[in-house]
Coordinates of C-alpha atoms and ligand atoms in Angstrom, one line a residue:
M851 CA -9.4 64.6 -172.0
I852 CA -7.2 61.6 -173.0
Q853 CA -5.3 62.0 -169.8
A854 CA -8.4 62.3 -167.7
K855 CA -9.4 58.7 -169.5
Q856 CA -6.4 57.1 -168.2
I857 CA -6.5 58.4 -164.7
Q858 CA -10.4 56.8 -164.5
L859 CA -9.5 53.8 -166.1
A860 CA -6.8 53.5 -164.0
R861 CA -9.0 52.7 -160.7
L862 CA -9.7 49.4 -160.1
A863 CA -13.1 48.0 -158.7
L864 CA -13.0 44.4 -157.3
I865 CA -16.6 42.4 -157.8
V866 CA -17.4 39.5 -155.5
D867 CA -19.9 37.3 -156.1
D868 CA -20.6 33.8 -156.2
Q869 CA -22.9 34.1 -158.7
E870 CA -21.6 34.6 -162.6
I871 CA -24.6 36.3 -163.8
N872 CA -24.1 38.9 -161.0
R873 CA -20.7 39.4 -161.4
D874 CA -21.1 40.1 -165.2
V875 CA -23.7 42.3 -165.2
L876 CA -22.1 44.5 -162.3
G877 CA -18.7 44.2 -164.9
V878 CA -20.6 45.6 -167.8
I879 CA -22.0 48.3 -165.9
L880 CA -18.4 49.3 -164.4
E881 CA -16.1 48.5 -167.2
D882 CA -16.0 52.0 -168.8
S883 CA -14.9 53.6 -165.6
Y884 CA -13.0 51.2 -164.1
D885 CA -10.8 48.1 -164.7
V886 CA -12.6 45.3 -163.1
I887 CA -11.5 42.0 -161.5
Y888 CA -13.6 39.4 -160.0
A889 CA -14.0 37.1 -157.2
C890 CA -16.2 34.5 -156.3
N891 CA -15.8 34.2 -152.4
G892 CA -14.3 36.3 -149.9
K893 CA -11.1 34.3 -149.5
E894 CA -10.2 35.1 -153.3
A895 CA -11.4 38.7 -152.6
L896 CA -9.2 39.1 -149.9
T897 CA -6.0 38.0 -151.9
A898 CA -7.1 39.9 -155.2
A899 CA -7.2 43.1 -152.7
H900 CA -3.9 42.7 -151.2
D901 CA -2.5 42.0 -154.5
N902 CA -3.9 45.2 -155.6
L903 CA -3.5 47.2 -152.8
D904 CA -1.6 50.4 -155.0
R905 CA -5.0 50.7 -157.1
L906 CA -8.0 49.2 -155.9
A907 CA -10.6 52.0 -155.8
V908 CA -13.6 50.1 -154.3
I909 CA -14.9 46.6 -153.6
L910 CA -18.4 45.6 -154.8
L911 CA -19.3 42.5 -151.9
D912 CA -22.1 40.0 -152.0
L913 CA -23.0 38.7 -148.3
N914 CA -23.9 35.3 -149.0
M915 CA -21.2 33.3 -150.4
P916 CA -19.5 30.0 -149.7
V917 CA -16.1 29.3 -148.5
M918 CA -15.7 32.8 -146.8
N919 CA -18.9 35.0 -146.5
G920 CA -19.2 38.9 -146.8
Y921 CA -19.7 39.5 -143.4
D922 CA -16.1 37.9 -142.6
V923 CA -14.3 40.2 -145.5
L924 CA -16.2 43.2 -143.9
E925 CA -14.8 42.0 -140.5
Y926 CA -11.4 41.4 -142.1
L927 CA -11.1 44.5 -143.9
R928 CA -12.5 47.0 -141.3
D929 CA -9.2 45.2 -138.7
N930 CA -6.5 45.8 -141.4
E931 CA -4.4 48.7 -141.4
Q932 CA -3.6 48.4 -145.2
L933 CA -7.2 47.7 -146.5
K934 CA -9.4 49.9 -144.3
H935 CA -9.4 52.6 -145.8
I936 CA -10.9 50.8 -149.2
P937 CA -14.7 51.6 -149.5
V938 CA -17.2 48.9 -149.7
I939 CA -20.6 49.1 -151.5
V940 CA -22.4 45.6 -150.5
L941 CA -24.8 43.6 -152.7
T942 CA -28.2 42.5 -151.0
S943 CA -31.6 41.7 -151.2
D944 CA -32.3 42.0 -147.3
K945 CA -32.9 44.9 -145.6
E946 CA -31.7 43.6 -141.9
A947 CA -28.4 42.6 -143.8
E948 CA -27.9 45.8 -145.1
L949 CA -28.1 47.6 -141.6
I950 CA -25.6 44.9 -140.2
A951 CA -23.4 45.6 -143.1
L952 CA -23.3 49.4 -142.7
N953 CA -22.5 49.0 -139.2
M954 CA -19.7 46.6 -139.9
G955 CA -18.3 49.6 -142.2
A956 CA -19.7 49.4 -145.2
A957 CA -19.7 52.4 -147.3
D958 CA -22.9 51.9 -149.1
F959 CA -25.5 49.3 -150.3
I960 CA -26.9 48.1 -154.0
P961 CA -29.9 46.4 -153.8
K962 CA -30.5 43.1 -155.8
P963 CA -32.0 42.6 -158.2
F964 CA -29.7 45.1 -160.0
D965 CA -31.8 48.4 -160.8
V966 CA -31.4 50.8 -163.5
H967 CA -27.6 50.6 -164.4
E968 CA -26.9 54.2 -164.6
I969 CA -27.7 54.6 -161.0
I970 CA -25.7 52.0 -160.0
L971 CA -22.7 53.5 -161.7
A972 CA -23.3 57.0 -160.1
R973 CA -23.7 55.5 -156.6
V974 CA -20.5 53.4 -156.8
N975 CA -18.7 56.6 -158.8
R976 CA -19.9 58.8 -155.4
V977 CA -19.0 56.3 -153.0
V978 CA -15.6 56.3 -154.9
A979 CA -15.2 60.3 -154.9
L980 CA -16.3 60.4 -151.1
C981 CA -13.4 58.3 -150.0
E982 CA -10.9 59.6 -152.3
G983 CA -11.8 63.0 -151.0
R984 CA -11.7 62.3 -147.1
Q985 CA -8.5 60.4 -147.7
L986 CA -6.9 63.3 -149.9
I987 CA -8.3 65.8 -146.5
N988 CA -6.7 63.1 -144.1
E989 CA -3.6 63.7 -145.9
T990 CA -3.3 67.9 -146.1
Q991 CA -4.3 67.9 -142.8
T992 CA -1.9 65.9 -140.9
D993 CA 1.8 65.4 -140.7
S994 CA 2.7 62.2 -142.0
L995 CA 5.8 61.5 -139.6
T996 CA 3.6 62.1 -136.3
Q997 CA 0.1 62.4 -137.5
L998 CA -0.2 65.4 -135.5
Y999 CA -1.9 68.8 -137.3
N1000 CA -0.3 70.6 -140.1
R1001 CA 0.3 73.9 -139.0
G1002 CA -2.8 75.1 -141.8
F1003 CA -5.4 73.0 -140.3
F1004 CA -4.2 73.4 -136.7
Y1005 CA -4.8 76.9 -136.9
Y1006 CA -7.8 76.6 -138.7
Y1007 CA -9.2 74.4 -135.6
A1008 CA -7.7 76.8 -132.9
D1009 CA -9.3 79.5 -134.6
Q1010 CA -12.8 77.7 -134.4
I1011 CA -12.5 76.7 -130.7
Y1012 CA -11.1 80.5 -130.2
R1013 CA -14.4 81.7 -131.9
Y1014 CA -17.6 79.1 -131.0
H1015 CA -15.9 78.1 -127.5
P1016 CA -14.6 81.1 -125.6
E1017 CA -15.7 79.6 -122.3
W1018 CA -12.6 76.9 -123.0
H1019 CA -9.8 79.2 -121.5
M1020 CA -7.0 77.5 -124.0
D1021 CA -3.3 77.9 -123.3
A1022 CA -0.9 77.9 -125.7
F1023 CA 2.6 75.6 -126.0
V1024 CA 5.7 75.4 -128.0
L1025 CA 7.9 72.9 -127.4
N1026 CA 11.1 72.3 -129.3
I1027 CA 14.3 69.8 -128.9
N1028 CA 17.6 71.4 -128.1
S1029 CA 20.3 71.3 -130.9
F1030 CA 18.1 68.9 -132.7
H1031 CA 20.3 69.3 -135.9
S1032 CA 23.5 68.0 -134.2
L1033 CA 21.2 65.0 -132.7
N1034 CA 20.0 64.2 -136.5
E1035 CA 23.5 64.7 -137.7
L1036 CA 25.3 62.7 -135.0
N1037 CA 22.5 59.8 -134.7
G1038 CA 21.1 60.0 -138.7
W1039 CA 17.8 60.9 -140.0
E1040 CA 16.2 57.9 -138.9
F1041 CA 16.6 58.2 -135.1
G1042 CA 15.4 61.9 -135.3
N1043 CA 12.5 61.0 -136.9
R1044 CA 12.4 58.5 -134.2
L1045 CA 12.3 61.3 -132.0
L1046 CA 9.6 63.3 -133.4
R1047 CA 7.2 60.5 -133.6
E1048 CA 7.5 59.6 -129.8
I1049 CA 7.3 63.1 -128.9
G1050 CA 4.1 63.1 -131.1
E1051 CA 2.8 60.2 -129.8
E1052 CA 2.9 61.3 -126.5
I1053 CA 1.4 64.6 -126.9
R1054 CA -1.5 62.8 -128.5
I1055 CA -2.0 60.7 -125.2
F1056 CA -1.6 63.8 -123.1
L1057 CA -4.6 65.4 -125.4
E1058 CA -6.9 62.2 -125.0
Q1059 CA -6.9 63.3 -121.4
T1060 CA -7.9 66.9 -121.9
Q1061 CA -9.8 69.0 -124.7
G1062 CA -6.6 70.1 -127.3
I1063 CA -5.3 69.9 -130.3
A1064 CA -1.5 69.6 -131.7
S1065 CA 0.7 70.3 -134.5
R1066 CA 4.1 69.6 -135.7
F1067 CA 4.6 73.1 -137.4
E1068 CA 7.7 72.3 -139.0
A1069 CA 11.3 70.7 -138.1
D1070 CA 11.3 70.0 -134.7
Y1071 CA 8.8 72.3 -133.4
F1072 CA 5.6 71.3 -131.8
A1073 CA 2.5 73.0 -130.9
I1074 CA -0.2 72.3 -128.4
Y1075 CA -3.4 74.2 -127.7
C1076 CA -5.4 72.6 -124.5
Q1077 CA -7.4 73.7 -121.9
H1078 CA -5.5 75.4 -119.3
C1079 CA -4.1 73.4 -116.6
E1080 CA -2.0 74.8 -113.4
D1081 CA 1.2 72.6 -113.7
Y1082 CA 2.9 73.3 -117.0
N1083 CA 6.1 71.4 -115.8
S1084 CA 4.3 68.1 -115.6
I1085 CA 3.2 68.3 -119.4
L1086 CA 7.0 69.2 -120.2
E1087 CA 8.3 66.3 -117.6
R1088 CA 6.1 63.7 -119.1
I1089 CA 7.3 64.5 -123.1
Q1090 CA 10.7 64.5 -121.6
N1091 CA 10.2 61.1 -120.0
R1092 CA 9.2 59.9 -122.9
V1093 CA 12.2 61.1 -125.2
N1094 CA 14.7 59.8 -122.0
H1095 CA 13.6 56.0 -122.5
I1096 CA 15.0 56.2 -126.0
S1097 CA 17.3 58.8 -125.6
G1098 CA 20.5 55.7 -125.6
H1099 CA 23.4 57.4 -124.7
N1100 CA 22.4 61.3 -125.8
N1101 CA 21.5 63.7 -123.4
I1102 CA 18.5 64.9 -125.3
Q1103 CA 16.6 68.3 -123.6
L1104 CA 13.3 69.3 -124.5
R1105 CA 12.7 73.3 -123.8
M1106 CA 9.0 75.1 -123.6
G1107 CA 7.2 78.3 -124.0
V1108 CA 4.0 79.1 -122.4
M1109 CA 1.3 81.4 -123.4
P1110 CA -1.4 81.1 -120.9
W1111 CA -4.4 82.1 -121.8
M1112 CA -5.7 85.6 -122.3
E1113 CA -8.8 87.1 -123.1
E1114 CA -8.7 89.0 -126.9
V1115 CA -5.3 87.0 -127.7
T1116 CA -6.0 85.2 -131.2
P1117 CA -4.3 81.8 -131.4
T1118 CA -1.8 83.0 -134.0
Q1119 CA -0.7 85.7 -131.2
M1120 CA -0.8 83.0 -128.7
F1121 CA 1.4 81.0 -130.5
D1122 CA 3.6 83.6 -131.8
R1123 CA 4.2 84.5 -128.0
A1124 CA 4.8 80.9 -126.5
R1125 CA 7.4 80.7 -129.4
V1126 CA 9.1 83.8 -128.6
A1127 CA 9.4 82.4 -125.1
C1128 CA 10.8 78.9 -126.1
N1129 CA 13.3 80.5 -128.1
L1130 CA 14.6 82.8 -125.5
I1131 CA 15.2 79.8 -123.1
R1132 CA 17.4 78.4 -126.3
G1133 CA 20.9 77.4 -125.1
N1134 CA 20.1 77.7 -121.4
Y1135 CA 21.0 74.4 -120.0
H1136 CA 19.2 75.3 -116.8
T1137 CA 16.0 76.6 -117.7
H1138 CA 13.7 74.2 -119.9
L1139 CA 10.4 76.1 -119.6
L1140 CA 9.5 79.9 -119.9
V1141 CA 6.4 81.4 -119.6
Y1142 CA 5.7 84.4 -121.5
N1143 CA 5.2 87.5 -119.4
E1144 CA 4.5 91.4 -119.4
A1145 CA 8.7 91.7 -119.4
I1146 CA 9.0 89.9 -122.5
R1147 CA 6.1 91.3 -124.6
L1148 CA 7.7 94.7 -123.7
R1149 CA 11.2 93.6 -124.6
E1150 CA 9.6 92.5 -127.7
R1151 CA 7.7 95.5 -128.9
Y1152 CA 11.0 97.6 -128.1
E1153 CA 12.8 95.0 -130.3
T1154 CA 10.4 95.2 -133.3
Q1155 CA 10.5 99.1 -133.2
L1156 CA 14.3 98.3 -133.3
I1157 CA 13.9 96.3 -136.2
N1158 CA 11.5 98.4 -138.6
E1159 CA 13.1 101.9 -137.8
L1160 CA 16.6 100.3 -138.6
N1161 CA 16.7 101.7 -142.3
H1162 CA 15.5 104.9 -141.4
A1163 CA 17.7 105.0 -138.9
V1164 CA 21.1 104.4 -141.1
E1165 CA 19.6 106.9 -143.5
S1166 CA 19.2 109.7 -141.1
H1167 CA 22.7 109.2 -139.6
Q1168 CA 21.2 107.8 -136.0
F1169 CA 24.0 105.5 -136.0
Q1170 CA 27.4 106.8 -134.7
V1171 CA 30.5 105.8 -134.7
Y1172 CA 32.7 106.5 -131.4
Y1173 CA 36.5 105.5 -131.4
Q1174 CA 38.1 104.0 -128.2
P1175 CA 42.2 104.2 -128.3
K1176 CA 44.3 101.6 -127.7
Y1177 CA 47.6 102.2 -126.5
D1178 CA 51.1 100.5 -126.5
I1179 CA 52.1 100.1 -123.0
Q1180 CA 55.7 98.3 -123.6
C1181 CA 56.6 102.3 -124.0
D1182 CA 57.0 104.8 -121.2
P1183 CA 55.1 106.4 -120.9
P1184 CA 52.6 104.7 -123.0
R1185 CA 51.6 105.7 -126.8
L1186 CA 48.5 105.8 -128.4
N1187 CA 48.5 103.3 -130.9
S1188 CA 45.5 102.5 -132.7
A1189 CA 41.6 102.8 -132.3
E1190 CA 38.5 100.6 -132.3
A1191 CA 35.5 101.9 -134.0
L1192 CA 32.3 101.0 -131.9
V1193 CA 28.6 101.7 -133.2
R1194 CA 26.0 103.6 -131.1
W1195 CA 22.6 104.4 -131.9
K1196 CA 21.2 107.8 -130.8
H1197 CA 17.6 107.1 -131.0
P1198 CA 14.9 110.0 -130.9
E1199 CA 13.0 108.5 -128.2
F1200 CA 15.0 105.7 -126.3
G1201 CA 18.4 108.1 -126.2
M1202 CA 21.7 106.3 -126.3
I1203 CA 21.2 102.5 -127.2
P1204 CA 24.5 100.4 -126.1
P1205 CA 25.2 97.8 -128.9
A1206 CA 24.3 95.1 -126.4
D1207 CA 20.9 95.9 -126.9
F1208 CA 20.9 95.9 -131.0
V1209 CA 24.0 94.1 -132.0
P1210 CA 23.0 90.5 -130.8
L1211 CA 19.3 91.1 -132.1
F1212 CA 20.5 92.2 -135.6
E1213 CA 22.4 89.4 -136.0
E1214 CA 19.5 86.8 -135.3
K1215 CA 17.5 88.7 -137.6
G1216 CA 20.4 88.9 -140.4
L1217 CA 20.4 92.5 -140.5
I1218 CA 23.6 93.6 -139.0
Y1219 CA 25.6 93.7 -142.6
I1220 CA 23.4 97.2 -142.8
V1221 CA 24.9 98.3 -139.7
D1222 CA 28.7 97.2 -140.2
T1223 CA 28.9 98.1 -143.8
F1224 CA 27.6 101.5 -142.5
V1225 CA 30.3 101.5 -139.7
W1226 CA 33.2 100.3 -142.0
R1227 CA 32.3 103.2 -144.5
Q1228 CA 32.5 105.5 -141.9
A1229 CA 35.7 104.6 -140.1
G1230 CA 37.4 104.5 -143.6
R1231 CA 36.4 108.0 -143.9
Q1232 CA 37.3 108.7 -140.5
I1233 CA 40.8 107.2 -141.1
A1234 CA 41.6 108.9 -144.4
A1235 CA 40.3 112.4 -142.8
W1236 CA 42.5 112.0 -139.9
R1237 CA 45.5 110.8 -142.1
D1238 CA 44.6 114.1 -144.2
K1239 CA 44.7 115.9 -140.9
F1240 CA 47.5 114.7 -139.1
G1241 CA 49.9 113.5 -141.7
F1242 CA 50.1 109.6 -140.8
T1243 CA 47.7 106.9 -140.5
L1244 CA 46.1 105.4 -137.2
P1245 CA 44.9 102.2 -138.0
V1246 CA 41.3 101.7 -136.7
S1247 CA 39.8 98.1 -136.0
V1248 CA 36.0 97.3 -137.1
N1249 CA 34.2 94.8 -135.6
L1250 CA 32.9 91.7 -137.8
S1251 CA 29.6 89.4 -137.1
R1252 CA 29.6 86.1 -138.0
S1253 CA 26.9 86.7 -140.9
D1254 CA 29.6 89.1 -141.9
I1255 CA 31.9 86.8 -143.0
L1256 CA 29.2 84.5 -144.4
N1257 CA 28.2 87.5 -146.8
P1258 CA 29.0 87.0 -150.1
D1259 CA 29.4 90.8 -150.6
L1260 CA 31.8 90.9 -147.9
E1261 CA 35.0 91.3 -149.8
K1262 CA 33.5 93.6 -152.5
T1263 CA 32.3 96.3 -149.7
L1264 CA 35.6 96.0 -147.8
F1265 CA 37.5 96.9 -150.8
G1266 CA 34.8 99.7 -151.8
V1267 CA 35.4 101.3 -148.5
I1268 CA 39.5 101.1 -148.8
E1269 CA 39.1 102.5 -152.3
E1270 CA 36.5 104.9 -151.7
S1271 CA 39.0 106.7 -148.9
G1272 CA 42.5 105.7 -150.6
L1273 CA 43.3 103.0 -148.0
S1274 CA 45.3 100.1 -147.6
P1275 CA 43.8 96.9 -146.3
K1276 CA 46.4 97.0 -143.3
D1277 CA 45.0 100.5 -142.0
L1278 CA 41.7 98.7 -141.5
K1279 CA 41.9 96.0 -139.4
L1280 CA 39.1 93.5 -138.9
E1281 CA 37.9 92.0 -135.5
V1282 CA 36.2 88.9 -135.6
T1283 CA 34.9 87.0 -132.1
E1284 CA 36.2 83.3 -131.5
S1285 CA 32.6 82.1 -131.7
I1286 CA 32.6 82.3 -135.5
C1287 CA 33.9 79.3 -135.6
T1288 CA 31.5 77.3 -133.8
D1289 CA 30.4 75.5 -136.6
D1290 CA 31.2 75.5 -140.1
A1291 CA 35.0 76.4 -138.9
Q1292 CA 36.6 75.4 -142.1
R1293 CA 34.3 78.0 -144.0
M1294 CA 35.0 80.8 -141.9
I1295 CA 38.5 80.0 -141.9
S1296 CA 39.2 79.8 -145.9
V1297 CA 37.2 83.4 -145.8
I1298 CA 39.6 84.7 -143.4
E1299 CA 42.7 83.1 -144.8
K1300 CA 41.9 85.2 -148.2
L1301 CA 41.3 88.3 -146.5
R1302 CA 44.4 87.9 -144.8
E1303 CA 46.3 87.3 -148.2
Y1304 CA 44.4 90.5 -149.4
G1305 CA 46.3 92.2 -146.6
F1306 CA 43.7 92.8 -144.0
E1307 CA 44.9 92.1 -140.5
I1308 CA 42.5 90.0 -138.6
E1309 CA 42.2 90.2 -134.4
M1310 CA 40.7 87.9 -132.5
D1311 CA 38.3 89.8 -130.7
D1312 CA 36.7 88.7 -127.0
F1313 CA 39.3 85.5 -126.7
G1314 CA 38.8 83.0 -123.5
T1315 CA 34.9 84.1 -123.6
G1316 CA 33.8 80.9 -126.7
Y1317 CA 35.0 77.4 -126.3
S1318 CA 37.8 77.4 -127.7
S1319 CA 40.9 77.5 -126.2
L1320 CA 44.3 78.4 -127.2
N1321 CA 44.7 75.7 -129.7
M1322 CA 42.0 77.8 -132.0
I1323 CA 45.0 80.4 -132.1
S1324 CA 47.1 77.7 -134.2
L1325 CA 43.9 76.8 -136.2
M1326 CA 42.6 80.5 -137.1
P1327 CA 45.1 82.7 -139.2
I1328 CA 45.0 85.3 -136.9
D1329 CA 47.4 88.6 -136.3
V1330 CA 46.4 89.8 -133.0
L1331 CA 44.8 88.1 -130.0
K1332 CA 42.4 90.8 -127.9
L1333 CA 42.0 88.9 -124.6
D1334 CA 38.6 89.5 -123.0
M1335 CA 38.2 91.8 -120.2
K1336 CA 36.9 88.9 -117.9
F1337 CA 40.5 88.1 -117.5
I1338 CA 41.7 91.4 -116.4
K1339 CA 38.8 92.1 -114.3
N1340 CA 40.6 90.2 -111.0
I1341 CA 44.2 90.4 -111.6
E1342 CA 44.7 92.2 -108.9
A1343 CA 42.8 90.5 -106.4
N1344 CA 43.4 87.3 -108.0
T1345 CA 46.6 85.6 -108.4
K1346 CA 45.0 82.9 -110.3
D1347 CA 44.0 84.9 -112.7
L1348 CA 47.2 86.7 -113.0
R1349 CA 48.7 83.8 -113.9
M1350 CA 46.1 82.6 -116.7
V1351 CA 46.9 86.1 -118.4
E1352 CA 50.4 85.6 -117.5
L1353 CA 50.3 81.8 -119.1
I1354 CA 48.2 83.4 -122.5
L1355 CA 50.5 85.7 -122.9
D1356 CA 53.7 83.4 -122.6
I1357 CA 51.7 81.1 -125.1
A1358 CA 50.6 84.1 -127.7
K1359 CA 54.4 85.1 -127.4
Y1360 CA 56.1 81.5 -128.2
L1361 CA 53.6 81.5 -131.4
G1362 CA 54.3 85.1 -132.5
V1363 CA 51.4 86.9 -132.1
P1364 CA 50.7 89.9 -130.2
V1365 CA 47.9 90.7 -127.2
V1366 CA 45.7 93.9 -127.0
A1367 CA 44.3 93.4 -123.4
E1368 CA 40.7 94.4 -123.2
G1369 CA 39.0 96.3 -120.2
A1370 CA 42.0 97.6 -118.5
E1371 CA 40.6 100.7 -115.8
T1372 CA 43.4 100.9 -112.8
Q1373 CA 47.0 102.0 -112.9
N1374 CA 47.8 98.7 -111.2
Q1375 CA 46.1 96.9 -114.0
I1376 CA 48.3 98.4 -116.8
K1377 CA 51.7 97.8 -114.4
L1378 CA 50.7 94.2 -114.3
L1379 CA 50.2 93.9 -117.8
R1380 CA 53.6 95.3 -118.5
E1381 CA 55.3 93.3 -116.2
A1382 CA 53.5 90.2 -118.1
S1383 CA 55.0 91.8 -121.3
C1384 CA 51.5 92.2 -122.9
D1385 CA 51.5 95.2 -125.8
I1386 CA 48.7 96.7 -125.9
V1387 CA 45.8 97.8 -123.8
Q1388 CA 42.6 98.8 -124.7
G1389 CA 40.4 100.1 -121.9
F1390 CA 38.5 102.8 -119.7
Y1391 CA 42.2 103.5 -117.5
F1392 CA 43.0 105.4 -120.9
S1393 CA 40.0 106.6 -122.7
R1394 CA 36.1 105.3 -123.0
P1395 CA 35.1 105.3 -126.6
L1396 CA 35.1 108.7 -127.9
P1397 CA 32.5 110.4 -130.5
K1398 CA 35.0 111.6 -133.5
E1399 CA 35.5 115.2 -132.7
E1400 CA 36.7 114.3 -129.0
F1401 CA 38.9 111.4 -130.6
E1402 CA 40.6 113.9 -132.4
T1403 CA 41.1 115.9 -129.7
L1404 CA 42.8 113.4 -128.0
I1405 CA 45.1 112.7 -131.3
Q1406 CA 46.2 116.2 -131.0
S1407 CA 46.9 116.2 -127.5
E1408 CA 49.2 112.9 -127.2
L1409 CA 51.0 114.1 -130.9
D1410 CA 51.5 117.4 -128.9
K1411 CA 52.9 115.4 -125.7
G1412 CA 54.8 112.9 -128.3
R1413 CA 52.9 110.3 -127.2
V1414 CA 51.7 108.6 -130.1
N1415 CA 53.1 105.3 -132.1
V1416 CA 53.9 106.8 -135.7
P1417 CA 55.7 103.9 -137.7
A1418 CA 58.4 104.9 -140.2
D1419 CA 56.1 103.4 -142.9
M1420 CA 52.8 105.1 -142.0
I1421 CA 54.1 108.7 -142.3
S1422 CA 52.5 109.9 -145.4
S1423 CA 54.3 111.9 -147.9
Ligands
LIG388 P1 34.3 94.2 -128.4 O1 34.2 94.2 -129.7 O2 34.7 93.4 -127.6 O3 34.2 96.2 -128.0 C1 34.8 96.2 -126.6 C2 33.7 96.3 -125.7 O4 34.4 97.0 -124.2 C3 33.0 98.2 -125.6 O5 31.7 97.9 -125.5 C4 34.0 99.1 -125.1 O6 33.0 100.3 -124.8 C5 33.9 97.9 -123.5 N1 35.4 98.4 -123.1 C6 36.3 99.0 -123.2 N2 37.2 99.1 -122.3 C7 36.2 99.3 -121.0 C8 36.7 98.9 -119.9 O7 37.5 99.2 -119.4 N3 35.7 98.7 -119.1 C9 34.8 98.2 -119.3 N4 33.5 98.1 -118.5 N5 34.1 98.3 -120.7 C10 35.2 98.4 -121.7 P2 30.8 98.3 -126.5 O8 31.2 99.8 -127.3 O9 29.2 98.8 -125.7 O10 30.4 97.3 -127.6 C11 30.1 95.8 -126.9 C12 30.4 94.8 -127.9 O11 29.4 95.3 -129.1 C13 31.3 94.9 -128.7 O12 32.3 94.1 -128.0 C14 31.2 94.2 -130.1 O13 31.2 92.9 -129.9 C15 29.9 94.7 -130.2 N6 30.1 96.1 -130.9 C16 30.1 97.5 -131.0 N7 30.3 97.9 -132.1 C17 29.9 97.1 -133.0 C18 30.0 97.1 -134.3 O14 29.7 98.1 -135.1 N8 29.4 96.5 -135.0 C19 29.2 94.9 -135.0 N9 28.9 93.5 -135.2 N10 29.6 94.4 -133.2 C20 29.6 95.8 -132.6
LIG389 MG1 35.5 94.3 -130.9
LIG390 MG1 36.1 92.3 -127.2

């Protein structure tokens, strides 16, 4: 109760009249509900208004006054950005003046001579309440940085258009800034904010020429809902041009996803699809605009189904672990040295799904840990089963995604795997791709260092495919380097590629890091790699990835031929 009165009293009313008696009467009427200040003419009134900007709730304004009259005050207020939101109630005895004042932006009027006091107070209160309500609506409807609608109101209005104007064929656009995060970091928040404001402003100008609404959904995601036009590119171009003007030395690239009008597709669905299109071209430096199409829709449906079925698929053993052997090619004949565990999804409807279909998807959705922990556990049990069967340990490497490394449970999970099967950390090697270090390299490196201290061996997978270069080897603490298959593919035909492989092998040797070459398919490739002193090869030449039963047969047959690397310390007692 006390609090309510304090808030009420904190509102300020400015009474402007040259007649003292009028000021006094109004003061008495308002003083229980407002803090009241007074002015005798327009000039004093404007000074008082500016001095009390943050508290002023209402101005009661006489029209005929010396020095500066009420009309001039109204005109001034109408053009002043800071003051134009403050409601003005004119005090007048003349009908014609009343009309002029209302047309000049007055919110209401109080006739002179003053009437029943309660009515005057109720009138003032109503104007104040209305005005505060309107301001609140304005504030909650729009994003303060760009003045575009916020997401909630945007959808509210988009739904209204969809429902009540089905004859307007509205397209949905989602616009985003490539690498906005880095731009912000590099140039500061103020630069980022300016960029967002400029984009908002250009969208508003564009919408003045067509029917439509726009929003900043969040961060650097903008949404535009506007009447169908043929030339999507020109919309992107005009906003891009505006951005180019302020980009300075930065190369700022926008991208846009479009969902063209389609009967019976709601605004929410339209924008979900436009956003999918927009995200599909993230990181693609040649395509800046993508229109959602049937192929994307089918792909999306497929991916959604995979995501929804993930947990059930793990429980019902639809995921299977295959093993691909790695051979030591410096022995003659080459010897089975270790293996890589590679996951497969045997799906009841889609058949065998390759990891390329779901690993990147689950990585993006933060779900890969579910698959990977399953694979690690299976691989751990398999290593133990073969150790028990064959009497020695064949090390198996498993793949770790970037998000696995950031997972706070990683160490616990890996130790769980090791302990459950009675293994030592060096039996389960960990493959990480060099791309894990694209950002927050320090954090990644510290996790990897810790894993190495525990005894796990780290293999750098797909070396040469990312941004990193040879100096990554010295930055990242690794035990083995896996040369990506793209290097091996052409070593027979292209001497340049062969030179490259030889060079990498030389440097790796100098640094004391053994190299595994991936993807060797022919005998000649093996020969060239051996001559370049590559240690280990994993490739179809030796074997494709095999189900565990077939891999077991392979171990047995290689054992029978004496073609297995069984280091002394691996022979179990
Ligand atoms: P990766 O880790 O680089 O695995 C090697 C890939 O190369 C495997 O493909 C393997 O079948 C293929 N490959 C090996 N030798 C040859 C060859 O001579 N010729 C050709 N054309 N291909 C060869 P796969 O099994 O389709 O796996 C693809 C990628 O999926 C893997 O690349 C890895 O990044 C990811 N992946 C597979 N299993 C898992 C997993 O359990 N967890 C995670 N996070 N990723 C996995
Ligand atoms: Mg791998
Ligand atoms: Mg690889």
